[in-house]
Coordinates of C-alpha atoms in Angstrom, one line a residue:
X154 CA 0.3 0.0 0.0
X155 CA 2.7 1.8 0.7
X156 CA 4.3 1.5 -2.1
X157 CA 1.9 2.8 -4.3
X158 CA 1.7 6.1 -2.2
X159 CA 4.4 6.7 -2.3
X160 CA 4.7 5.5 -6.4
X161 CA 1.8 7.8 -7.0
X162 CA 3.7 10.7 -5.4
X163 CA 6.6 10.0 -7.7
X164 CA 3.8 10.4 -10.4
X165 CA 2.8 13.5 -9.2
X166 CA 6.6 15.1 -8.6
X167 CA 7.0 14.4 -12.2
X168 CA 3.8 15.7 -13.4
X169 CA 4.4 18.9 -11.8
X170 CA 8.3 19.2 -13.2
X171 CA 6.9 18.8 -17.4
X172 CA 3.9 20.9 -16.4
X173 CA 5.8 24.6 -17.7
X174 CA 2.9 25.1 -20.0
X175 CA 1.1 26.0 -17.0
X176 CA 3.6 28.1 -15.6
X177 CA 5.2 31.5 -16.3
X178 CA 8.9 30.2 -17.7
X179 CA 11.3 32.6 -15.9
X180 CA 13.4 31.8 -19.8
X181 CA 11.1 33.0 -21.3
X182 CA 10.0 35.8 -19.4
X183 CA 12.6 37.1 -17.8
X184 CA 11.4 39.7 -15.8
X185 CA 9.3 38.0 -13.5
X186 CA 11.0 36.4 -9.8
X187 CA 12.5 34.0 -9.4
X188 CA 9.4 32.5 -7.2
X189 CA 8.2 30.2 -10.7
X190 CA 10.9 28.3 -9.3
X191 CA 11.1 26.3 -5.8
X192 CA 11.1 29.4 -3.7
X193 CA 13.5 29.9 -0.8
X194 CA 12.1 28.2 2.3
X195 CA 10.8 25.5 0.2
X196 CA 11.4 22.5 2.5
X197 CA 13.4 19.8 1.4
X198 CA 12.0 16.8 0.1
X199 CA 14.5 13.5 1.4
X200 CA 14.4 15.2 4.9
X201 CA 11.4 12.9 6.1
X202 CA 8.7 10.5 3.8
X203 CA 6.6 12.6 6.0
X204 CA 8.2 16.0 3.8
X205 CA 8.0 14.0 0.7
X206 CA 5.0 13.7 1.0
X207 CA 3.4 16.9 2.0
X208 CA 5.0 17.8 -1.1
X209 CA 3.5 16.0 -3.5
X210 CA 0.3 17.5 -2.7
X211 CA 1.5 20.5 -3.6
X212 CA 2.8 19.4 -6.7
X213 CA -0.7 17.3 -7.2
X214 CA -2.5 20.6 -6.0
X215 CA -0.7 23.4 -8.5
X216 CA -1.0 21.3 -11.4
X217 CA -4.5 20.9 -10.6
X218 CA -4.9 24.9 -9.5
X219 CA -2.7 26.1 -12.3
X220 CA -4.4 24.4 -14.7
X221 CA -7.9 25.5 -14.4
X222 CA -6.9 28.9 -16.4
X223 CA -5.0 29.9 -19.5
X224 CA -3.7 33.1 -19.0
X225 CA -0.9 35.2 -20.3
X226 CA 2.7 36.2 -17.7
X227 CA 2.7 39.7 -16.6
X228 CA 6.3 40.8 -15.4
X229 CA 6.6 41.2 -11.6
X230 CA 7.5 45.0 -12.0
X231 CA 4.3 45.7 -13.8
X232 CA 2.5 46.3 -11.2
X233 CA 2.9 47.8 -7.0
X234 CA 0.7 49.3 -4.9
X235 CA 1.1 53.2 -5.2
X236 CA 0.4 51.5 -9.0
X237 CA -2.7 50.2 -8.1
X238 CA -4.3 53.1 -6.1
X239 CA -3.3 55.2 -9.2
X240 CA -5.7 53.9 -11.8
X241 CA -8.0 53.4 -9.1
X242 CA -7.5 57.5 -8.8
X243 CA -8.6 57.9 -12.0
X244 CA -11.8 56.0 -12.4
X245 CA -12.6 58.3 -9.1
X246 CA -12.0 55.3 -6.9
X247 CA -11.3 55.3 -2.9
X248 CA -7.4 54.0 -2.0
X249 CA -7.2 49.6 -1.7
X250 CA -6.2 50.5 2.5
X251 CA -4.4 48.5 4.9
X252 CA -2.3 46.4 2.0
X253 CA 1.2 45.4 5.0
X254 CA 4.9 45.9 4.4
X255 CA 5.7 43.7 2.3
X256 CA 3.1 43.4 -0.5
X257 CA 2.3 44.1 -3.9
X258 CA -0.9 45.2 -5.6
X259 CA -3.1 45.5 -8.7
X260 CA -5.3 46.7 -10.2
X261 CA -6.2 45.4 -14.3
X262 CA -9.4 45.9 -15.6
X263 CA -11.3 42.2 -16.7
X264 CA -12.7 41.8 -19.5
X265 CA -11.3 43.7 -22.7
X266 CA -12.3 41.9 -25.1
X267 CA -16.2 42.1 -26.6
X268 CA -17.1 39.0 -25.2
X269 CA -16.8 39.7 -21.7
X270 CA -18.9 43.0 -19.8
X271 CA -15.2 45.2 -18.3
X272 CA -14.8 45.0 -14.7
X273 CA -11.9 47.1 -13.0
X274 CA -10.4 44.2 -9.8
X275 CA -8.3 45.5 -7.6
X276 CA -6.7 43.0 -4.9
X277 CA -2.6 43.1 -2.3
X278 CA -0.1 39.6 -2.7
X279 CA 2.5 38.9 -1.6
X280 CA 5.9 40.0 -2.8
X281 CA 7.0 36.9 -4.7
X282 CA 3.8 35.9 -5.8
X283 CA 3.4 35.9 -9.4
X284 CA 1.1 37.3 -10.8
X285 CA -1.1 36.1 -14.8
X286 CA -4.0 38.1 -16.9
X287 CA -6.1 37.2 -19.3
X288 CA -4.5 36.6 -23.0
X289 CA -6.7 38.7 -25.5
X290 CA -7.0 37.4 -29.5
X291 CA -9.5 38.3 -32.4
X292 CA -12.0 35.8 -31.2
X293 CA -11.6 38.0 -27.8
X294 CA -10.8 37.1 -23.7
X295 CA -9.4 34.1 -22.3
X296 CA -8.6 33.6 -18.3
X297 CA -8.6 35.7 -15.9
X298 CA -6.4 37.4 -13.2
X299 CA -5.2 35.2 -11.2
X300 CA -1.6 35.4 -8.4
X301 CA 0.4 32.2 -6.7
X302 CA 3.0 30.9 -4.9
X303 CA 2.5 28.3 -8.0
X304 CA 5.2 26.1 -6.2
X305 CA 3.7 26.1 -3.5
X306 CA 0.0 24.8 -4.6
X307 CA -1.0 28.6 -2.6
X308 CA -3.7 30.5 -5.7
X309 CA -6.1 33.8 -5.6
X310 CA -8.3 33.4 -7.8
X311 CA -10.8 36.0 -10.1
X312 CA -14.1 34.1 -11.4
X313 CA -17.3 35.9 -11.8
X314 CA -19.9 33.3 -12.0
X315 CA -22.0 32.4 -14.6
X316 CA -25.5 33.2 -15.2
X317 CA -25.6 34.9 -12.0
X318 CA -26.5 38.3 -12.5
X319 CA -27.4 41.2 -10.1
X320 CA -27.0 40.2 -7.1
X321 CA -28.8 43.4 -5.5
X322 CA -28.7 42.6 -1.9
X323 CA -24.9 40.3 -1.5
X324 CA -25.0 40.4 2.0
X325 CA -28.5 39.3 2.5
X326 CA -27.8 36.0 0.5
X327 CA -27.8 31.9 2.7
X328 CA -25.0 29.5 2.9
X329 CA -26.3 28.4 -0.6
X330 CA -26.0 30.5 -2.9
X331 CA -22.3 30.9 -1.3
X332 CA -22.1 27.4 -1.9
X333 CA -22.7 27.1 -5.8
X334 CA -20.5 30.3 -6.4
X335 CA -17.8 28.8 -5.0
X336 CA -17.6 25.5 -6.4
X337 CA -18.4 26.8 -9.4
X338 CA -15.2 29.2 -9.4
X339 CA -13.5 25.7 -7.5
X340 CA -14.7 23.0 -10.3
X341 CA -14.3 24.9 -13.7
X342 CA -12.5 23.2 -15.6
X343 CA -14.0 19.5 -15.9
X344 CA -10.2 17.8 -14.7
X345 CA -10.6 19.9 -11.5
X346 CA -13.0 17.1 -9.3
X347 CA -13.6 17.8 -5.8
X348 CA -15.2 16.3 -2.9
X349 CA -16.3 17.3 0.4
X350 CA -17.0 21.0 0.4
X351 CA -18.3 22.6 3.2
X352 CA -18.7 26.3 4.3
X353 CA -16.8 27.1 7.5
X354 CA -17.7 31.0 8.4
X355 CA -19.8 33.8 6.7
X356 CA -18.6 37.7 7.4
X357 CA -20.6 40.9 6.0
X358 CA -18.9 43.3 4.9
X359 CA -19.1 46.7 4.1
X360 CA -16.2 49.2 3.1
X361 CA -15.6 51.2 0.3
X362 CA -19.6 51.6 -0.8
X363 CA -19.4 47.5 -1.2
X364 CA -20.9 44.9 -0.1
X365 CA -18.0 41.9 0.1
X366 CA -19.1 38.4 1.7
X367 CA -15.9 36.8 3.2
X368 CA -16.3 33.6 2.8
X369 CA -13.9 30.6 5.0
X370 CA -14.5 27.2 3.3
X371 CA -13.2 24.2 2.8
X372 CA -12.2 21.1 0.0
X373 CA -10.6 17.8 -1.1
X374 CA -9.0 17.6 -4.7
X375 CA -9.8 14.3 -6.4
X376 CA -6.5 14.5 -8.8
X377 CA -4.8 12.8 -11.7
X378 CA -3.1 10.9 -10.6
X379 CA -4.7 9.5 -7.5
X380 CA -4.4 11.5 -4.4
X381 CA -7.0 13.2 -2.4
X382 CA -5.7 16.6 -1.3
X383 CA -7.3 19.1 1.5
X384 CA -7.5 22.8 0.4
X385 CA -9.2 25.1 2.7
X386 CA -9.0 28.6 1.9
X387 CA -11.3 31.8 2.1
X388 CA -13.5 33.7 -0.4
X389 CA -14.7 37.4 -1.2
X390 CA -18.1 37.6 -3.0
X391 CA -20.1 40.6 -4.3
X392 CA -21.8 41.4 -6.8
X393 CA -20.4 44.0 -9.7
X394 CA -22.3 45.4 -12.8
X395 CA -24.7 43.1 -13.8
X396 CA -23.0 40.1 -12.2
X397 CA -21.5 38.2 -9.3
X398 CA -18.0 37.9 -8.5
X399 CA -15.2 36.4 -6.7
X400 CA -11.1 36.3 -5.2
X401 CA -10.8 32.5 -3.8
X402 CA -7.7 32.6 -2.7
X403 CA -6.5 28.9 -1.5
X404 CA -3.4 26.7 -0.8
X405 CA -3.9 22.8 0.9
X406 CA -5.0 22.5 4.6
X407 CA -2.1 22.2 6.5
X408 CA 0.4 24.9 4.6
X409 CA -2.9 26.7 5.6
X410 CA -3.2 25.7 9.7
X411 CA 0.9 26.4 9.6
X412 CA 2.1 30.1 7.2
X413 CA -0.5 30.7 5.1
X414 CA -4.3 32.0 6.5
X415 CA -3.2 34.6 7.3
X416 CA -1.7 35.6 3.4
X417 CA -4.6 34.7 2.5
X418 CA -6.7 35.9 4.3
X419 CA -5.2 40.0 3.9
X420 CA -5.6 39.4 -0.4
X421 CA -9.2 38.3 0.2
X422 CA -10.3 41.2 2.6
X423 CA -8.9 44.2 0.3
X424 CA -10.5 43.1 -3.4
X425 CA -12.3 45.0 -5.0
X426 CA -15.0 44.8 -7.8
X427 CA -16.2 48.1 -9.3
X428 CA -18.1 48.4 -12.4
X429 CA -21.4 50.8 -12.1
X430 CA -20.5 53.8 -13.0
X431 CA -17.1 53.9 -14.8
X432 CA -16.3 54.1 -18.2
X433 CA -14.1 51.4 -19.5
X434 CA -14.1 52.9 -22.8
X435 CA -10.2 54.8 -23.1
X436 CA -8.6 51.8 -21.2
X437 CA -11.1 49.3 -24.0
X438 CA -9.5 51.4 -26.4
X439 CA -6.0 51.1 -25.3
X440 CA -6.0 47.2 -25.3
X441 CA -7.3 46.1 -28.5
X442 CA -5.5 44.1 -30.2
X443 CA -3.8 44.7 -33.4
X444 CA -4.4 41.3 -35.7
X445 CA -3.4 41.1 -39.4

């Protein structure tokens, strides 16, 4: 039994070593920070059997997380709290507040393609996390806004709930509503199979003239390598423009308990999403791709 588990773990680690198609490569994008490789505090896989298994779980989690969206990598230097706040100010919006030292931030237009409705999305994230953005082509826009420490399986992903429509009082929605929204986010690709999803806490927040529901959750990810990876996270859910949007932040359960809960909660609490009353025409014109 143990030998089969270790064999599956080895398979998972091989898979993640070959998954450069899903994670930006430093050789192709030299301005992206080196956190795409194993970060400086990565645990050695040769110290203990438990360490090996933990890293195998991270490996399988990153395969699932990275494959959930297909996005265009973007240089880390393009971001920062001042730049994000300048972008928000250009739309007459309040700055991101309470973003701690050691964090960067972004303020990006989601929906630059004709196939989507534009939204202004902003949030803070750790400085050494990598940013990926939607891609643009003749068919419109694909992918989403995501940040992460991909080598560890820690990610924060923006998601628009399909066909949700405008919700006037997001804070009055019940647990079933948020369960449905988060399950849609987690399972947006058919190769992400999950079980045992559960909301553990809900906290209504009104900030910067917007309403957000902070939702703690957990679930088990079933990987193609045969692992069951427990994951925990926190999400911020709102309704801007004509739909429902959320930023869901998650990591493997062991890392959530020992390291990442504070990080993920800070990211979720900083999340802002705007659409109502904003004129995006200037940004949409500048973003229009010039295809031959």
